[in-house]
């Protein structure tokens, strides 16, 4: 279906746009829409400084590693009224050589790592299952919290990710169901519950609640496993 | 004059309920306004985090 759209069978102006008519103002406008079969969300939002920061970082990162953005920024990108100090992202495991190239370009583009300067040390943190943070040079906030997936449950985030099409580029986020399940049943702070509620309210007609329950079970299994160790 | 039908938020009995009611209210706002309109308001908050 998406392929047909891309081949120009409908005018590009209609592509991934939901048009609404506001009869009070006799005005037609475009609003965010989720095309769940294509796993795409189209938004015409005005990009914030945070969005621009995210796009700049991701456009470097994606040259070297597959990624998926998770947690709070997902809700913010989709309209939640809060800000954040960090953007969480999983990257698929890469070699030290690939990481070195990524790190070099990040440095060239004015980013630094706030955990260490030596790339071997930073890479070892990642290999040890720890998160490393990148910010704009001479800054600490906002920053990207980058980590390798630590188990199958984390790796699944790549399999059902969603592309969010913004005016200045595409961002890959975790599925809405996964986002809600983790926020509600794994993280669980008041802020996390509110992040989940925002997404649930916004897309309630299109969310697969059975899938949320299945992910919830997997989270429970992980918790039990962690408690045993 | 803005003739758009207004959306109202139900006050919550607790701070937590009030915050959740605001989320419902804000989602209704998002659904009934253009992306440009709601994001301009959201960006006032987000952009305040950044240095000028």
mmCIF file of C-alpha atoms in Angstrom:
data_model
loop_
_atom_site.group_PDB
_atom_site.id
_atom_site.type_symbol
_atom_site.label_atom_id
_atom_site.label_comp_id
_atom_site.label_asym_id
_atom_site.label_seq_id
_atom_site.Cartn_x
_atom_site.Cartn_y
_atom_site.Cartn_z
ATOM 1 C CA UNK A 1 0.000 0.000 0.000
ATOM 2 C CA UNK A 2 2.772 2.359 0.963
ATOM 3 C CA UNK A 3 4.636 1.361 -2.206
ATOM 4 C CA UNK A 4 1.628 2.373 -4.305
ATOM 5 C CA UNK A 5 1.510 5.718 -2.543
ATOM 6 C CA UNK A 6 5.211 6.223 -3.177
ATOM 7 C CA UNK A 7 4.837 5.547 -6.872
ATOM 8 C CA UNK A 8 2.841 8.708 -7.216
ATOM 9 C CA UNK A 9 -0.614 7.240 -7.674
ATOM 10 C CA UNK A 10 -1.956 9.987 -5.484
ATOM 11 C CA UNK A 11 -0.690 13.566 -5.368
ATOM 12 C CA UNK A 12 2.251 13.892 -3.016
ATOM 13 C CA UNK A 13 0.472 16.620 -1.056
ATOM 14 C CA UNK A 14 -2.029 14.001 0.125
ATOM 15 C CA UNK A 15 0.607 11.449 0.999
ATOM 16 C CA UNK A 16 0.493 10.545 4.680
ATOM 17 C CA UNK A 17 -1.528 13.602 5.553
ATOM 18 C CA UNK A 18 -4.811 13.645 7.316
ATOM 19 C CA UNK A 19 -6.870 16.603 6.336
ATOM 20 C CA UNK A 20 -9.464 17.941 8.688
ATOM 21 C CA UNK A 21 -12.009 20.587 8.026
ATOM 22 C CA UNK A 22 -12.663 23.014 10.797
ATOM 23 C CA UNK A 23 -16.168 24.210 9.922
ATOM 24 C CA UNK A 24 -16.001 27.042 12.385
ATOM 25 C CA UNK A 25 -13.092 28.672 10.620
ATOM 26 C CA UNK A 26 -13.703 27.213 7.157
ATOM 27 C CA UNK A 27 -10.113 26.142 7.159
ATOM 28 C CA UNK A 28 -8.518 22.915 6.021
ATOM 29 C CA UNK A 29 -5.524 21.744 7.951
ATOM 30 C CA UNK A 30 -3.219 18.806 8.251
ATOM 31 C CA UNK A 31 -2.759 16.779 11.393
ATOM 32 C CA UNK A 32 -0.644 13.900 12.584
ATOM 33 C CA UNK A 33 -1.694 10.467 11.427
ATOM 34 C CA UNK A 34 -0.572 6.929 12.130
ATOM 35 C CA UNK A 35 -0.532 4.519 9.174
ATOM 36 C CA UNK A 36 -0.236 1.357 11.197
ATOM 37 C CA UNK A 37 0.065 -1.105 8.269
ATOM 38 C CA UNK A 38 3.020 0.831 6.895
ATOM 39 C CA UNK A 39 4.345 1.476 10.418
ATOM 40 C CA UNK A 40 4.638 5.170 9.681
ATOM 41 C CA UNK A 41 3.479 8.323 11.401
ATOM 42 C CA UNK A 42 3.363 11.541 9.420
ATOM 43 C CA UNK A 43 3.582 14.773 11.362
ATOM 44 C CA UNK A 44 3.550 18.350 10.182
ATOM 45 C CA UNK A 45 4.630 19.651 13.560
ATOM 46 C CA UNK A 46 6.900 22.678 13.749
ATOM 47 C CA UNK A 47 10.247 21.229 14.728
ATOM 48 C CA UNK A 48 11.467 22.222 18.170
ATOM 49 C CA UNK A 49 15.116 22.839 19.011
ATOM 50 C CA UNK A 50 15.054 19.382 20.618
ATOM 51 C CA UNK A 51 13.758 17.789 17.389
ATOM 52 C CA UNK A 52 16.522 19.521 15.430
ATOM 53 C CA UNK A 53 19.111 18.232 17.899
ATOM 54 C CA UNK A 54 17.716 14.708 17.572
ATOM 55 C CA UNK A 55 17.631 14.814 13.769
ATOM 56 C CA UNK A 56 21.197 16.108 13.610
ATOM 57 C CA UNK A 57 22.490 13.309 15.829
ATOM 58 C CA UNK A 58 20.441 10.561 14.185
ATOM 59 C CA UNK A 59 21.486 11.589 10.689
ATOM 60 C CA UNK A 60 25.093 10.857 11.734
ATOM 61 C CA UNK A 61 24.301 7.759 13.794
ATOM 62 C CA UNK A 62 22.273 5.997 11.109
ATOM 63 C CA UNK A 63 25.267 5.929 8.755
ATOM 64 C CA UNK A 64 27.030 3.547 11.131
ATOM 65 C CA UNK A 65 24.385 1.666 13.088
ATOM 66 C CA UNK A 66 20.757 0.658 13.044
ATOM 67 C CA UNK A 67 18.935 2.460 15.831
ATOM 68 C CA UNK A 68 15.587 2.872 17.513
ATOM 69 C CA UNK A 69 14.577 5.765 19.758
ATOM 70 C CA UNK A 70 12.795 4.669 22.917
ATOM 71 C CA UNK A 71 11.190 6.151 26.027
ATOM 72 C CA UNK A 72 10.364 9.802 26.809
ATOM 73 C CA UNK A 73 11.292 11.511 23.560
ATOM 74 C CA UNK A 74 8.843 9.226 21.723
ATOM 75 C CA UNK A 75 5.980 10.821 23.655
ATOM 76 C CA UNK A 76 7.423 14.327 23.251
ATOM 77 C CA UNK A 77 7.845 13.951 19.484
ATOM 78 C CA UNK A 78 4.198 12.921 19.343
ATOM 79 C CA UNK A 79 2.962 15.926 21.260
ATOM 80 C CA UNK A 80 3.416 15.382 24.997
ATOM 81 C CA UNK A 81 3.855 18.694 26.820
ATOM 82 C CA UNK A 82 7.105 18.147 28.629
ATOM 83 C CA UNK A 83 10.768 18.402 27.917
ATOM 84 C CA UNK A 84 13.663 16.084 28.694
ATOM 85 C CA UNK A 85 17.358 16.082 29.473
ATOM 86 C CA UNK A 86 18.076 12.959 27.430
ATOM 87 C CA UNK A 87 16.987 10.966 24.419
ATOM 88 C CA UNK A 88 17.289 7.199 24.839
ATOM 89 C CA UNK A 89 18.361 5.176 21.856
ATOM 90 C CA UNK A 90 19.256 1.550 21.236
ATOM 91 C CA UNK A 91 21.845 0.848 18.575
ATOM 92 C CA UNK A 92 22.430 -2.606 17.148
ATOM 93 C CA UNK A 93 25.758 -4.055 18.213
ATOM 94 C CA UNK A 94 28.613 -2.755 16.067
ATOM 95 C CA UNK A 95 32.340 -3.472 15.942
ATOM 96 C CA UNK A 96 34.952 -1.230 17.508
ATOM 97 C CA UNK A 97 36.014 -0.154 14.002
ATOM 98 C CA UNK A 98 32.462 0.931 13.140
ATOM 99 C CA UNK A 99 32.158 2.693 16.464
ATOM 100 C CA UNK A 100 35.475 4.507 15.842
ATOM 101 C CA UNK A 101 34.142 5.873 12.562
ATOM 102 C CA UNK A 102 30.914 6.961 14.217
ATOM 103 C CA UNK A 103 32.799 8.631 17.042
ATOM 104 C CA UNK A 104 35.095 10.433 14.629
ATOM 105 C CA UNK A 105 32.175 11.921 12.712
ATOM 106 C CA UNK A 106 30.388 12.884 15.910
ATOM 107 C CA UNK A 107 33.510 14.731 17.040
ATOM 108 C CA UNK A 108 33.826 16.429 13.662
ATOM 109 C CA UNK A 109 30.191 17.546 13.902
ATOM 110 C CA UNK A 110 30.722 19.137 17.304
ATOM 111 C CA UNK A 111 29.440 16.375 19.610
ATOM 112 C CA UNK A 112 31.325 14.965 22.597
ATOM 113 C CA UNK A 113 30.867 12.045 24.918
ATOM 114 C CA UNK A 114 30.291 13.052 28.508
ATOM 115 C CA UNK A 115 31.447 9.706 29.926
ATOM 116 C CA UNK A 116 34.988 9.594 28.550
ATOM 117 C CA UNK A 117 37.225 10.916 25.805
ATOM 118 C CA UNK A 118 38.995 7.745 24.776
ATOM 119 C CA UNK A 119 36.967 5.875 22.155
ATOM 120 C CA UNK A 120 38.126 2.452 23.365
ATOM 121 C CA UNK A 121 36.924 3.287 26.862
ATOM 122 C CA UNK A 122 33.566 4.508 25.539
ATOM 123 C CA UNK A 123 33.156 1.390 23.402
ATOM 124 C CA UNK A 124 33.993 -0.833 26.379
ATOM 125 C CA UNK A 125 31.212 0.826 28.375
ATOM 126 C CA UNK A 126 28.798 -0.073 25.581
ATOM 127 C CA UNK A 127 30.105 -3.646 25.406
ATOM 128 C CA UNK A 128 29.631 -3.961 29.161
ATOM 129 C CA UNK A 129 25.954 -3.131 28.722
ATOM 130 C CA UNK A 130 26.255 0.445 29.974
ATOM 131 C CA UNK A 131 24.801 3.554 28.372
ATOM 132 C CA UNK A 132 27.040 6.325 27.034
ATOM 133 C CA UNK A 133 25.906 9.894 26.544
ATOM 134 C CA UNK A 134 26.638 12.350 23.774
ATOM 135 C CA UNK A 135 25.914 16.061 23.878
ATOM 136 C CA UNK A 136 26.974 19.116 21.917
ATOM 137 C CA UNK A 137 30.543 20.094 22.833
ATOM 138 C CA UNK A 138 30.768 22.151 26.018
ATOM 139 C CA UNK A 139 27.206 21.130 26.924
ATOM 140 C CA UNK A 140 25.685 18.317 28.942
ATOM 141 C CA UNK A 141 21.988 18.831 28.275
ATOM 142 C CA UNK A 142 20.261 17.649 26.206
ATOM 143 C CA UNK A 143 22.161 14.466 25.545
ATOM 144 C CA UNK A 144 21.730 11.187 23.719
ATOM 145 C CA UNK A 145 21.821 8.104 25.922
ATOM 146 C CA UNK A 146 23.105 5.365 23.629
ATOM 147 C CA UNK A 147 23.124 1.682 24.530
ATOM 148 C CA UNK A 148 23.279 -1.771 22.989
ATOM 149 C CA UNK A 149 20.184 -3.944 23.491
ATOM 150 C CA UNK A 150 20.892 -6.186 26.455
ATOM 151 C CA UNK A 151 18.521 -9.064 25.714
ATOM 152 C CA UNK A 152 15.953 -10.414 23.254
ATOM 153 C CA UNK A 153 13.278 -8.102 24.622
ATOM 154 C CA UNK A 154 15.413 -5.046 23.835
ATOM 155 C CA UNK A 155 16.324 -6.451 20.415
ATOM 156 C CA UNK A 156 12.638 -6.801 19.563
ATOM 157 C CA UNK A 157 12.406 -2.995 19.587
ATOM 158 C CA UNK A 158 14.078 -2.994 16.175
ATOM 159 C CA UNK A 159 11.635 -5.504 14.678
ATOM 160 C CA UNK A 160 8.452 -3.472 15.079
ATOM 161 C CA UNK A 161 9.809 0.068 15.040
ATOM 162 C CA UNK A 162 7.834 2.907 13.491
ATOM 163 C CA UNK A 163 9.128 5.603 11.169
ATOM 164 C CA UNK A 164 8.065 9.113 12.085
ATOM 165 C CA UNK A 165 8.162 11.339 9.027
ATOM 166 C CA UNK A 166 8.891 14.933 9.997
ATOM 167 C CA UNK A 167 9.412 17.956 7.804
ATOM 168 C CA UNK A 168 13.198 17.593 8.006
ATOM 169 C CA UNK A 169 13.775 13.862 8.164
ATOM 170 C CA UNK A 170 12.703 10.472 9.405
ATOM 171 C CA UNK A 171 13.146 9.136 12.930
ATOM 172 C CA UNK A 172 12.707 5.503 13.995
ATOM 173 C CA UNK A 173 10.873 5.009 17.264
ATOM 174 C CA UNK A 174 9.785 1.943 19.194
ATOM 175 C CA UNK A 175 6.285 0.637 18.531
ATOM 176 C CA UNK A 176 3.525 2.417 20.417
ATOM 177 C CA UNK A 177 2.539 -0.822 22.160
ATOM 178 C CA UNK A 178 6.112 -1.450 23.330
ATOM 179 C CA UNK A 179 6.389 2.175 24.437
ATOM 180 C CA UNK A 180 3.234 1.940 26.541
ATOM 181 C CA UNK A 181 4.125 -1.467 28.002
ATOM 182 C CA UNK A 182 7.588 -0.375 29.119
ATOM 183 C CA UNK A 183 6.418 2.954 30.471
ATOM 184 C CA UNK A 184 3.539 1.435 32.429
ATOM 185 C CA UNK A 185 4.945 -1.897 33.548
ATOM 186 C CA UNK A 186 8.715 -1.547 33.593
ATOM 187 C CA UNK A 187 9.556 2.071 34.393
ATOM 188 C CA UNK A 188 6.358 3.050 36.155
ATOM 189 C CA UNK A 189 7.093 6.524 37.579
ATOM 190 C CA UNK A 190 4.349 9.153 37.481
ATOM 191 C CA UNK A 191 6.080 10.763 34.484
ATOM 192 C CA UNK A 192 6.261 7.402 32.691
ATOM 193 C CA UNK A 193 2.593 6.633 33.322
ATOM 194 C CA UNK A 194 1.702 10.053 31.906
ATOM 195 C CA UNK A 195 3.918 9.487 28.847
ATOM 196 C CA UNK A 196 2.083 6.208 28.230
ATOM 197 C CA UNK A 197 -1.324 7.783 28.809
ATOM 198 C CA UNK A 198 -0.597 10.491 26.241
ATOM 199 C CA UNK A 199 0.190 7.918 23.536
ATOM 200 C CA UNK A 200 -2.737 5.699 24.528
ATOM 201 C CA UNK A 201 -5.221 8.605 24.340
ATOM 202 C CA UNK A 202 -3.793 9.907 21.080
ATOM 203 C CA UNK A 203 -3.821 6.610 19.195
ATOM 204 C CA UNK A 204 -6.386 4.564 21.130
ATOM 205 C CA UNK A 205 -8.299 3.489 18.022
ATOM 206 C CA UNK A 206 -5.135 2.087 16.458
ATOM 207 C CA UNK A 207 -3.297 0.552 19.374
ATOM 208 C CA UNK A 208 -3.152 -3.236 19.700
ATOM 209 C CA UNK A 209 -3.955 -3.802 23.367
ATOM 210 C CA UNK A 210 -3.334 -7.564 23.066
ATOM 211 C CA UNK A 211 0.184 -6.785 21.967
ATOM 212 C CA UNK A 212 0.657 -4.556 25.014
ATOM 213 C CA UNK A 213 -0.396 -7.457 27.231
ATOM 214 C CA UNK A 214 2.011 -9.847 25.482
ATOM 215 C CA UNK A 215 4.907 -7.410 25.962
ATOM 216 C CA UNK A 216 3.802 -6.973 29.554
ATOM 217 C CA UNK A 217 4.209 -10.742 30.055
ATOM 218 C CA UNK A 218 7.711 -10.636 28.569
ATOM 219 C CA UNK A 219 8.606 -7.760 30.899
ATOM 220 C CA UNK A 220 7.323 -9.839 33.824
ATOM 221 C CA UNK A 221 9.505 -12.758 32.719
ATOM 222 C CA UNK A 222 12.528 -10.445 32.551
ATOM 223 C CA UNK A 223 11.800 -9.077 36.019
ATOM 224 C CA UNK A 224 11.503 -12.610 37.423
ATOM 225 C CA UNK A 225 14.732 -13.641 35.731
ATOM 226 C CA UNK A 226 16.566 -10.596 37.114
ATOM 227 C CA UNK A 227 15.273 -11.298 40.608
ATOM 228 C CA UNK A 228 16.594 -14.856 40.428
ATOM 229 C CA UNK A 229 20.124 -13.607 39.647
ATOM 230 C CA UNK B 1 -11.920 36.332 16.423
ATOM 231 C CA UNK B 2 -11.323 32.641 16.992
ATOM 232 C CA UNK B 3 -14.656 30.832 16.548
ATOM 233 C CA UNK B 4 -13.330 27.315 17.128
ATOM 234 C CA UNK B 5 -15.531 25.320 19.467
ATOM 235 C CA UNK B 6 -13.735 25.291 22.787
ATOM 236 C CA UNK B 7 -12.590 22.149 24.545
ATOM 237 C CA UNK B 8 -12.881 22.087 28.323
ATOM 238 C CA UNK B 9 -10.756 20.248 30.860
ATOM 239 C CA UNK B 10 -12.374 18.512 33.819
ATOM 240 C CA UNK B 11 -10.574 19.506 37.033
ATOM 241 C CA UNK B 12 -9.135 16.551 38.944
ATOM 242 C CA UNK B 13 -9.778 15.873 42.620
ATOM 243 C CA UNK B 14 -6.094 15.111 43.199
ATOM 244 C CA UNK B 15 -2.940 16.464 41.593
ATOM 245 C CA UNK B 16 -2.426 13.133 39.834
ATOM 246 C CA UNK B 17 -5.991 13.063 38.479
ATOM 247 C CA UNK B 18 -5.675 16.677 37.387
ATOM 248 C CA UNK B 19 -2.478 15.924 35.479
ATOM 249 C CA UNK B 20 -4.113 12.954 33.740
ATOM 250 C CA UNK B 21 -7.151 15.078 32.887
ATOM 251 C CA UNK B 22 -4.827 17.643 31.353
ATOM 252 C CA UNK B 23 -3.296 14.916 29.184
ATOM 253 C CA UNK B 24 -6.794 13.960 27.942
ATOM 254 C CA UNK B 25 -7.579 17.625 27.309
ATOM 255 C CA UNK B 26 -4.317 18.192 25.462
ATOM 256 C CA UNK B 27 -4.808 15.109 23.279
ATOM 257 C CA UNK B 28 -8.253 16.420 22.317
ATOM 258 C CA UNK B 29 -6.584 19.715 21.453
ATOM 259 C CA UNK B 30 -4.002 17.933 19.280
ATOM 260 C CA UNK B 31 -6.753 15.997 17.512
ATOM 261 C CA UNK B 32 -8.788 19.099 16.741
ATOM 262 C CA UNK B 33 -6.023 21.492 15.736
ATOM 263 C CA UNK B 34 -3.359 21.471 13.083
ATOM 264 C CA UNK B 35 0.085 20.102 13.887
ATOM 265 C CA UNK B 36 1.461 23.609 13.401
ATOM 266 C CA UNK B 37 -0.898 25.044 16.023
ATOM 267 C CA UNK B 38 -0.331 22.582 18.839
ATOM 268 C CA UNK B 39 3.405 22.183 18.221
ATOM 269 C CA UNK B 40 3.931 25.951 18.357
ATOM 270 C CA UNK B 41 2.562 25.869 21.912
ATOM 271 C CA UNK B 42 4.517 22.759 22.878
ATOM 272 C CA UNK B 43 7.699 24.339 21.511
ATOM 273 C CA UNK B 44 7.425 27.325 23.873
ATOM 274 C CA UNK B 45 8.129 24.853 26.676
ATOM 275 C CA UNK B 46 10.716 22.738 24.853
ATOM 276 C CA UNK B 47 12.686 25.590 23.298
ATOM 277 C CA UNK B 48 13.009 27.337 26.654
ATOM 278 C CA UNK B 49 15.514 24.580 27.513
ATOM 279 C CA UNK B 50 17.896 25.795 24.832
ATOM 280 C CA UNK B 51 20.359 28.671 24.932
ATOM 281 C CA UNK B 52 19.533 31.636 22.693
#
